[in-house]
Amino acid sequence: MLLKSLRLSVGVSGHSRRAFVSLGRFIVSAKNKSLSSPASVLEKAMDSNSPCVLVLSGKSSSEVELAKSLKSNNTLKLLGYNEIEVFLDSEREKQPNGDHFQTDSYFNSLSTNQFGRFLIWCARMPSTHDVVSQNFCDLPLGTVCVADIQFKGRGRSKNVWESPIGCLMFSFTIQMEDGRVVPLLQYVVSLAITEAIKDICNHNGLPYLDVRIKWPNDLYLNGLKVGGILCTSTYKSKKFNVSAGIGLNVDNDKPSICLNSVLRESLAVNYKFSREVILAAFFNKFEKLYSLFINQGFHTMEELYYQTWLHSGQRVIVQEKNEDQVVENVVTIQGLTSSGYLLAVGDDNQMCELHPDVSTSSRDWSEGNSSDEMLCPPSI
């Protein structure tokens, strides 16, 4: 089948939003330093004037031993920080009812063999994505980094934003060999999030929250953005080292909507989604989907993906350069191509492959994250 490659004409409510899987390398240099006063872990972690404080934990004794080794060897680095203070989770004072991530609750809900079993937590950090990507080779595959507050969160096209308390902000590591399927990974991650939320609702007898996927990697609920995914990779020793980052509004009403606010409106129940249970449910689901994806291909879950996304049969405007002129055409989205782009058909029955048009912008999370690909329906 012969496909034309076209650019999407995008923009809703005055915002231009784009997406892509990027390739990049990081060269970092930093020195870890441990503190002798474990009672100060939380205070140090929340102090904006302190070095970055990382707390390491694991589900099993082997992961805990690895955490001890990383701490004693001053292994972890973070670009822009000359000092990183590293603690073990056993050295951290626990506040069961506080806003901080509860590792015990998370590990008790986790049932994976690889993903999410080694955890790095920070109360306040620039970017979880930078932690896992810059330390990729020193961490076990499947390592996850979670932050309570992230003030330099990374979006697509180098967007930077800040997350409020209540967001689930995490990044984790994956290694892949076939570069042809790396761009499809973001769809598996998106699907794992939506399926995890369904599982939690079903398990607790909650009303169904219809979290949908907006191509290529955003999550929407009731017509508003509730989360997003960013996947980046580097190529080393014939393998792709992928860092996947996810942001999900769990208990924060701003900038738009969150899971708990919709749950309160749906039914007067005492249940609240927690970041810990959602993160564990995500990895429980992702590990199964990822195994299916790697061993049998994305086509095995493609129908489920189409049931979850927003675009089947959607008519959008695309732009095509014709010499010095830009011609706009209306096409109907049919699905995905084998390379992960949108497959659409024009009114002339000609098939085309739609690529996102990439631009750069920056916007504070409190006002709305601008790293968001919007498909523009034709005006009638």
Short mmCIF file of C-alpha atoms in Angstrom, two decimals:
data_model
loop_
_atom_site.label_atom_id
_atom_site.label_comp_id
_atom_site.label_asym_id
_atom_site.label_seq_id
_atom_site.Cartn_x
_atom_site.Cartn_y
_atom_site.Cartn_z
CA MET A 1 0.00 0.00 0.00
CA LEU A 2 1.40 3.38 -1.04
CA LEU A 3 1.12 6.02 1.67
CA LYS A 4 1.58 9.75 1.52
CA SER A 5 3.33 11.27 4.52
CA LEU A 6 1.53 14.39 5.74
CA ARG A 7 1.77 16.78 8.67
CA LEU A 8 -1.12 17.32 11.02
CA SER A 9 -2.56 20.80 11.27
CA VAL A 10 -3.08 21.14 14.99
CA GLY A 11 -4.31 23.55 17.59
CA VAL A 12 -7.25 23.79 19.96
CA SER A 13 -8.05 26.79 22.14
CA GLY A 14 -4.98 28.54 20.83
CA HIS A 15 -2.46 25.94 21.97
CA SER A 16 -0.09 24.10 19.64
CA ARG A 17 0.85 20.71 20.95
CA ARG A 18 3.25 18.08 19.58
CA ALA A 19 4.82 14.71 20.37
CA PHE A 20 7.61 12.32 19.41
CA VAL A 21 9.94 9.66 20.79
CA SER A 22 13.30 11.36 21.04
CA LEU A 23 16.84 10.05 21.04
CA GLY A 24 19.52 11.66 23.15
CA ARG A 25 22.62 11.15 25.26
CA PHE A 26 23.51 12.56 28.62
CA ILE A 27 27.02 13.10 29.96
CA VAL A 28 26.79 13.78 33.68
CA SER A 29 29.10 14.22 36.61
CA ALA A 30 28.04 14.41 40.23
CA LYS A 31 29.12 13.15 43.64
CA ASN A 32 26.82 11.43 46.14
CA LYS A 33 27.05 12.18 49.81
CA SER A 34 25.21 10.46 52.65
CA LEU A 35 24.06 12.21 55.83
CA SER A 36 24.69 10.87 59.29
CA SER A 37 21.32 12.04 60.63
CA PRO A 38 18.49 9.83 59.34
CA ALA A 39 15.95 11.83 61.37
CA SER A 40 16.41 14.71 58.92
CA VAL A 41 15.53 12.80 55.74
CA LEU A 42 12.08 14.30 55.14
CA GLU A 43 13.12 17.78 56.19
CA LYS A 44 16.11 17.65 53.85
CA ALA A 45 14.02 16.17 51.06
CA MET A 46 11.51 19.04 51.17
CA ASP A 47 14.09 21.81 51.58
CA SER A 48 14.46 23.61 48.25
CA ASN A 49 17.92 24.81 49.30
CA SER A 50 19.22 21.30 50.05
CA PRO A 51 20.92 18.94 47.62
CA CYS A 52 18.71 16.40 45.89
CA VAL A 53 17.72 13.71 48.42
CA LEU A 54 17.05 10.23 47.03
CA VAL A 55 15.58 7.39 49.11
CA LEU A 56 16.19 3.84 47.83
CA SER A 57 14.03 0.78 48.50
CA GLY A 58 13.28 -2.66 47.09
CA LYS A 59 10.59 -5.30 47.26
CA SER A 60 12.93 -8.19 48.12
CA SER A 61 16.16 -8.60 50.07
CA SER A 62 18.21 -8.67 46.85
CA GLU A 63 16.90 -5.25 45.81
CA VAL A 64 17.53 -3.90 49.31
CA GLU A 65 21.13 -5.12 49.13
CA LEU A 66 21.51 -3.36 45.79
CA ALA A 67 20.22 -0.17 47.38
CA LYS A 68 22.86 -0.46 50.10
CA SER A 69 25.56 -0.95 47.46
CA LEU A 70 24.47 2.08 45.43
CA LYS A 71 24.50 4.20 48.57
CA SER A 72 27.87 3.03 49.88
CA ASN A 73 29.55 3.40 46.49
CA ASN A 74 28.16 6.89 45.82
CA THR A 75 26.97 5.64 42.45
CA LEU A 76 24.01 7.85 41.58
CA LYS A 77 24.43 11.11 39.67
CA LEU A 78 22.23 13.97 38.57
CA LEU A 79 23.26 16.69 36.17
CA GLY A 80 23.31 20.10 37.85
CA TYR A 81 23.84 18.73 41.36
CA ASN A 82 27.34 18.50 42.81
CA GLU A 83 25.91 16.63 45.78
CA ILE A 84 23.19 13.99 45.99
CA GLU A 85 22.21 12.75 49.43
CA VAL A 86 21.21 9.08 49.37
CA PHE A 87 19.28 7.21 52.07
CA LEU A 88 17.77 3.78 52.47
CA ASP A 89 14.03 3.57 53.01
CA SER A 90 14.70 2.03 56.43
CA GLU A 91 16.38 5.32 57.44
CA ARG A 92 13.37 7.40 56.48
CA GLU A 93 10.86 8.40 59.14
CA LYS A 94 7.41 7.25 58.03
CA GLN A 95 4.27 9.41 58.02
CA PRO A 96 1.43 7.01 57.13
CA ASN A 97 -1.18 9.74 56.67
CA GLY A 98 1.04 12.36 55.07
CA ASP A 99 1.43 13.49 51.47
CA HIS A 100 4.66 11.56 50.96
CA PHE A 101 4.77 8.38 48.89
CA GLN A 102 4.22 5.29 51.06
CA THR A 103 6.61 2.60 49.88
CA ASP A 104 5.12 -0.15 52.09
CA SER A 105 1.67 0.32 50.58
CA TYR A 106 3.16 0.28 47.10
CA PHE A 107 5.23 -2.88 47.50
CA ASN A 108 2.34 -4.71 49.20
CA SER A 109 0.28 -4.18 46.03
CA LEU A 110 3.08 -5.03 43.58
CA SER A 111 3.22 -8.54 42.08
CA THR A 112 5.77 -8.23 39.25
CA ASN A 113 8.90 -10.21 38.51
CA GLN A 114 10.95 -7.29 37.16
CA PHE A 115 9.26 -3.93 36.74
CA GLY A 116 8.88 -1.57 39.68
CA ARG A 117 10.69 -3.76 42.21
CA PHE A 118 13.53 -1.26 42.79
CA LEU A 119 12.27 2.19 43.74
CA ILE A 120 13.89 5.60 44.07
CA TRP A 121 11.75 8.15 45.90
CA CYS A 122 12.29 11.86 46.31
CA ALA A 123 9.96 14.31 48.02
CA ARG A 124 11.05 17.16 45.76
CA MET A 125 13.22 16.85 42.66
CA PRO A 126 13.74 18.44 39.24
CA SER A 127 12.78 15.43 37.12
CA THR A 128 12.27 11.70 37.71
CA HIS A 129 13.09 11.21 34.04
CA ASP A 130 16.57 12.64 34.46
CA VAL A 131 17.31 10.38 37.43
CA VAL A 132 16.59 7.14 35.57
CA SER A 133 18.03 8.22 32.22
CA GLN A 134 21.28 9.58 33.62
CA ASN A 135 21.83 6.54 35.85
CA PHE A 136 20.40 3.95 33.47
CA CYS A 137 23.40 1.61 33.33
CA ASP A 138 23.83 1.56 37.13
CA LEU A 139 20.21 0.62 37.86
CA PRO A 140 18.42 -2.72 37.42
CA LEU A 141 16.01 -2.83 34.50
CA GLY A 142 12.53 -1.89 35.60
CA THR A 143 13.73 0.62 38.20
CA VAL A 144 11.14 3.29 38.97
CA CYS A 145 11.73 6.81 40.30
CA VAL A 146 8.82 8.59 42.01
CA ALA A 147 8.57 12.21 43.14
CA ASP A 148 6.00 13.93 45.35
CA ILE A 149 6.81 17.27 43.71
CA GLN A 150 8.60 17.68 40.39
CA PHE A 151 9.59 21.21 39.47
CA LYS A 152 11.34 20.61 36.15
CA GLY A 153 9.19 17.85 34.73
CA ARG A 154 9.96 16.96 31.13
CA GLY A 155 7.38 16.97 28.38
CA ARG A 156 7.59 16.48 24.66
CA SER A 157 9.52 18.97 22.55
CA LYS A 158 11.56 20.00 25.63
CA ASN A 159 8.52 21.36 27.45
CA VAL A 160 9.18 22.01 31.15
CA TRP A 161 6.49 22.15 33.83
CA GLU A 162 5.86 21.88 37.57
CA SER A 163 3.58 19.35 39.22
CA PRO A 164 1.41 20.03 42.28
CA ILE A 165 0.93 17.71 45.25
CA GLY A 166 -1.42 14.88 44.31
CA CYS A 167 0.11 14.03 40.93
CA LEU A 168 1.57 10.60 40.35
CA MET A 169 4.90 11.44 38.75
CA PHE A 170 7.21 8.57 37.88
CA SER A 171 9.76 7.31 35.34
CA PHE A 172 11.09 3.79 34.82
CA THR A 173 13.64 1.92 32.71
CA ILE A 174 13.20 -0.56 29.87
CA GLN A 175 15.71 -2.09 27.46
CA MET A 176 14.77 -3.08 23.91
CA GLU A 177 16.66 -4.57 20.98
CA ASP A 178 14.39 -3.96 17.99
CA GLY A 179 14.43 -0.26 17.14
CA ARG A 180 11.47 -0.66 14.81
CA VAL A 181 9.09 -1.23 17.70
CA VAL A 182 10.53 1.33 20.14
CA PRO A 183 8.08 4.06 18.97
CA LEU A 184 5.18 1.70 19.76
CA LEU A 185 6.21 1.36 23.40
CA GLN A 186 4.47 4.60 24.37
CA TYR A 187 1.17 3.04 23.28
CA VAL A 188 1.75 0.01 25.50
CA VAL A 189 2.49 2.33 28.44
CA SER A 190 -0.68 4.35 27.75
CA LEU A 191 -2.75 1.19 27.57
CA ALA A 192 -1.27 -0.16 30.81
CA ILE A 193 -2.32 3.01 32.65
CA THR A 194 -5.91 2.92 31.40
CA GLU A 195 -6.23 -0.82 32.06
CA ALA A 196 -4.76 -0.43 35.57
CA ILE A 197 -7.39 2.18 36.44
CA LYS A 198 -10.11 -0.17 35.14
CA ASP A 199 -8.74 -2.99 37.31
CA ILE A 200 -8.80 -0.82 40.43
CA CYS A 201 -12.38 0.28 39.73
CA ASN A 202 -13.51 -3.31 39.14
CA HIS A 203 -11.72 -4.65 42.22
CA ASN A 204 -13.28 -2.03 44.51
CA GLY A 205 -16.75 -1.92 42.96
CA LEU A 206 -16.26 1.67 41.82
CA PRO A 207 -17.99 3.43 38.95
CA TYR A 208 -16.10 3.12 35.70
CA LEU A 209 -13.80 6.07 34.96
CA ASP A 210 -13.51 6.35 31.19
CA VAL A 211 -9.86 7.37 30.86
CA ARG A 212 -9.09 7.54 27.15
CA ILE A 213 -5.92 7.73 25.07
CA LYS A 214 -5.34 10.70 22.80
CA TRP A 215 -2.68 9.95 20.21
CA PRO A 216 0.14 9.76 20.56
CA ASN A 217 0.59 9.71 24.32
CA ASP A 218 -1.88 11.73 26.36
CA LEU A 219 -4.64 10.62 28.71
CA TYR A 220 -8.05 12.28 28.82
CA LEU A 221 -11.01 12.02 31.19
CA ASN A 222 -14.34 13.73 30.56
CA GLY A 223 -12.80 15.72 27.72
CA LEU A 224 -9.92 17.12 29.78
CA LYS A 225 -6.30 16.09 29.99
CA VAL A 226 -5.59 13.99 33.07
CA GLY A 227 -2.12 12.66 32.22
CA GLY A 228 0.64 12.16 29.71
CA ILE A 229 3.54 9.90 28.74
CA LEU A 230 7.08 10.68 27.57
CA CYS A 231 9.47 8.04 26.22
CA THR A 232 13.11 8.80 25.41
CA SER A 233 15.93 6.46 24.46
CA THR A 234 19.64 6.15 23.91
CA TYR A 235 21.37 3.50 21.81
CA LYS A 236 24.27 1.67 23.43
CA SER A 237 25.86 -1.75 22.85
CA LYS A 238 23.26 -2.63 20.21
CA LYS A 239 20.37 -2.01 22.61
CA PHE A 240 17.91 0.82 23.16
CA ASN A 241 17.89 2.08 26.73
CA VAL A 242 14.40 3.53 27.12
CA SER A 243 13.23 5.81 29.92
CA ALA A 244 9.45 6.06 30.16
CA GLY A 245 7.93 8.91 32.16
CA ILE A 246 4.29 9.20 33.22
CA GLY A 247 2.33 11.97 34.88
CA LEU A 248 -1.21 11.35 36.15
CA ASN A 249 -3.53 13.69 38.04
CA VAL A 250 -4.69 11.52 40.93
CA ASP A 251 -5.66 13.90 43.73
CA ASN A 252 -5.02 17.40 42.37
CA ASP A 253 -7.95 19.35 40.93
CA LYS A 254 -5.67 21.79 39.11
CA PRO A 255 -4.79 22.44 36.36
CA SER A 256 -7.77 20.62 34.89
CA ILE A 257 -9.17 17.45 36.42
CA CYS A 258 -8.11 14.47 38.52
CA LEU A 259 -9.29 10.92 39.15
CA ASN A 260 -10.55 11.57 42.67
CA SER A 261 -12.57 14.65 41.74
CA VAL A 262 -14.41 12.70 39.04
CA LEU A 263 -14.91 9.79 41.44
CA ARG A 264 -16.48 12.13 44.02
CA GLU A 265 -18.86 13.46 41.39
CA SER A 266 -19.76 9.97 40.17
CA LEU A 267 -20.71 8.45 43.50
CA ALA A 268 -20.64 9.42 47.16
CA VAL A 269 -18.04 6.89 48.28
CA ASN A 270 -15.22 7.05 50.78
CA TYR A 271 -12.72 5.43 48.41
CA LYS A 272 -9.87 7.54 47.10
CA PHE A 273 -7.36 6.56 44.46
CA SER A 274 -3.85 6.52 45.89
CA ARG A 275 -0.64 7.01 43.97
CA GLU A 276 0.81 3.88 45.53
CA VAL A 277 -2.00 1.54 44.46
CA ILE A 278 -2.17 3.03 40.95
CA LEU A 279 1.59 2.71 40.44
CA ALA A 280 1.57 -0.93 41.56
CA ALA A 281 -1.48 -1.71 39.40
CA PHE A 282 0.25 -0.06 36.45
CA PHE A 283 3.36 -2.25 36.72
CA ASN A 284 1.27 -5.38 37.32
CA LYS A 285 -0.54 -4.66 34.06
CA PHE A 286 2.43 -3.29 32.12
CA GLU A 287 4.62 -6.33 32.75
CA LYS A 288 1.99 -8.60 31.16
CA LEU A 289 1.32 -6.27 28.22
CA TYR A 290 5.02 -5.68 27.61
CA SER A 291 5.72 -9.43 27.49
CA LEU A 292 2.91 -9.85 24.98
CA PHE A 293 4.19 -6.87 22.98
CA ILE A 294 7.79 -8.13 22.78
CA ASN A 295 6.96 -11.77 22.09
CA GLN A 296 3.95 -11.46 19.79
CA GLY A 297 3.81 -7.86 18.61
CA PHE A 298 1.61 -4.82 19.13
CA HIS A 299 -1.11 -6.23 16.89
CA THR A 300 -2.15 -8.55 19.74
CA MET A 301 -3.39 -5.54 21.73
CA GLU A 302 -4.19 -3.19 18.86
CA GLU A 303 -7.94 -3.77 19.06
CA LEU A 304 -7.92 -2.97 22.78
CA TYR A 305 -5.93 0.17 22.02
CA TYR A 306 -8.52 1.30 19.47
CA GLN A 307 -11.29 0.70 22.00
CA THR A 308 -9.48 3.03 24.39
CA TRP A 309 -8.31 5.85 22.13
CA LEU A 310 -10.35 8.85 20.95
CA HIS A 311 -9.72 8.83 17.22
CA SER A 312 -11.47 6.03 15.34
CA GLY A 313 -13.40 7.62 12.51
CA GLN A 314 -12.29 11.12 13.52
CA ARG A 315 -11.99 13.66 10.72
CA VAL A 316 -9.01 15.98 10.97
CA ILE A 317 -7.24 18.62 8.92
CA VAL A 318 -3.81 17.82 7.48
CA GLN A 319 -1.38 20.09 5.70
CA GLU A 320 0.50 19.11 2.55
CA LYS A 321 3.15 21.25 0.90
CA ASN A 322 2.62 21.69 -2.81
CA GLU A 323 5.57 23.65 -4.19
CA ASP A 324 5.43 26.98 -2.30
CA GLN A 325 1.87 26.57 -1.11
CA VAL A 326 0.38 24.69 1.83
CA VAL A 327 -2.76 22.78 0.96
CA GLU A 328 -5.20 21.71 3.67
CA ASN A 329 -7.19 18.52 3.31
CA VAL A 330 -9.71 16.73 5.49
CA VAL A 331 -9.03 13.05 6.16
CA THR A 332 -10.61 10.32 8.30
CA ILE A 333 -8.46 8.43 10.81
CA GLN A 334 -8.53 4.66 10.31
CA GLY A 335 -5.96 3.45 12.84
CA LEU A 336 -2.18 3.15 13.19
CA THR A 337 0.47 2.26 10.63
CA SER A 338 3.08 -0.41 11.40
CA SER A 339 5.51 2.36 12.36
CA GLY A 340 3.10 3.85 14.89
CA TYR A 341 1.85 6.90 13.00
CA LEU A 342 -1.77 7.63 12.19
CA LEU A 343 -3.30 5.91 9.18
CA ALA A 344 -5.97 8.01 7.48
CA VAL A 345 -7.94 8.08 4.25
CA GLY A 346 -8.90 11.15 2.27
CA ASP A 347 -12.20 11.85 0.58
CA ASP A 348 -10.50 10.70 -2.63
CA ASN A 349 -9.87 7.28 -0.97
CA GLN A 350 -6.10 7.86 -0.97
CA MET A 351 -4.40 6.47 2.14
CA CYS A 352 -1.92 8.65 4.02
CA GLU A 353 0.32 8.42 7.07
CA LEU A 354 0.05 11.35 9.49
CA HIS A 355 3.10 12.59 11.37
CA PRO A 356 2.99 15.08 14.26
CA ASP A 357 4.43 18.49 13.45
CA VAL A 358 7.09 19.22 16.08
CA SER A 359 7.48 22.57 17.81
CA THR A 360 8.86 23.76 21.12
CA SER A 361 7.03 25.53 23.91
CA SER A 362 7.08 25.80 27.70
CA ARG A 363 4.23 26.18 30.13
CA ASP A 364 3.85 25.80 33.90
CA TRP A 365 1.84 22.75 34.96
CA SER A 366 -0.37 24.92 37.17
CA GLU A 367 -1.68 26.60 34.02
CA GLY A 368 -1.81 23.47 31.90
CA ASN A 369 0.94 21.42 30.29
CA SER A 370 1.41 22.43 26.68
CA SER A 371 3.12 19.20 25.63
CA ASP A 372 -0.09 17.91 24.14
CA GLU A 373 -0.86 16.87 20.57
CA MET A 374 -4.29 18.16 19.58
CA LEU A 375 -6.15 16.94 16.54
CA CYS A 376 -8.15 19.72 14.97
CA PRO A 377 -11.59 18.75 13.61
CA PRO A 378 -12.66 20.55 10.46
CA SER A 379 -15.03 23.46 10.92
CA ILE A 380 -18.52 22.84 9.60
#
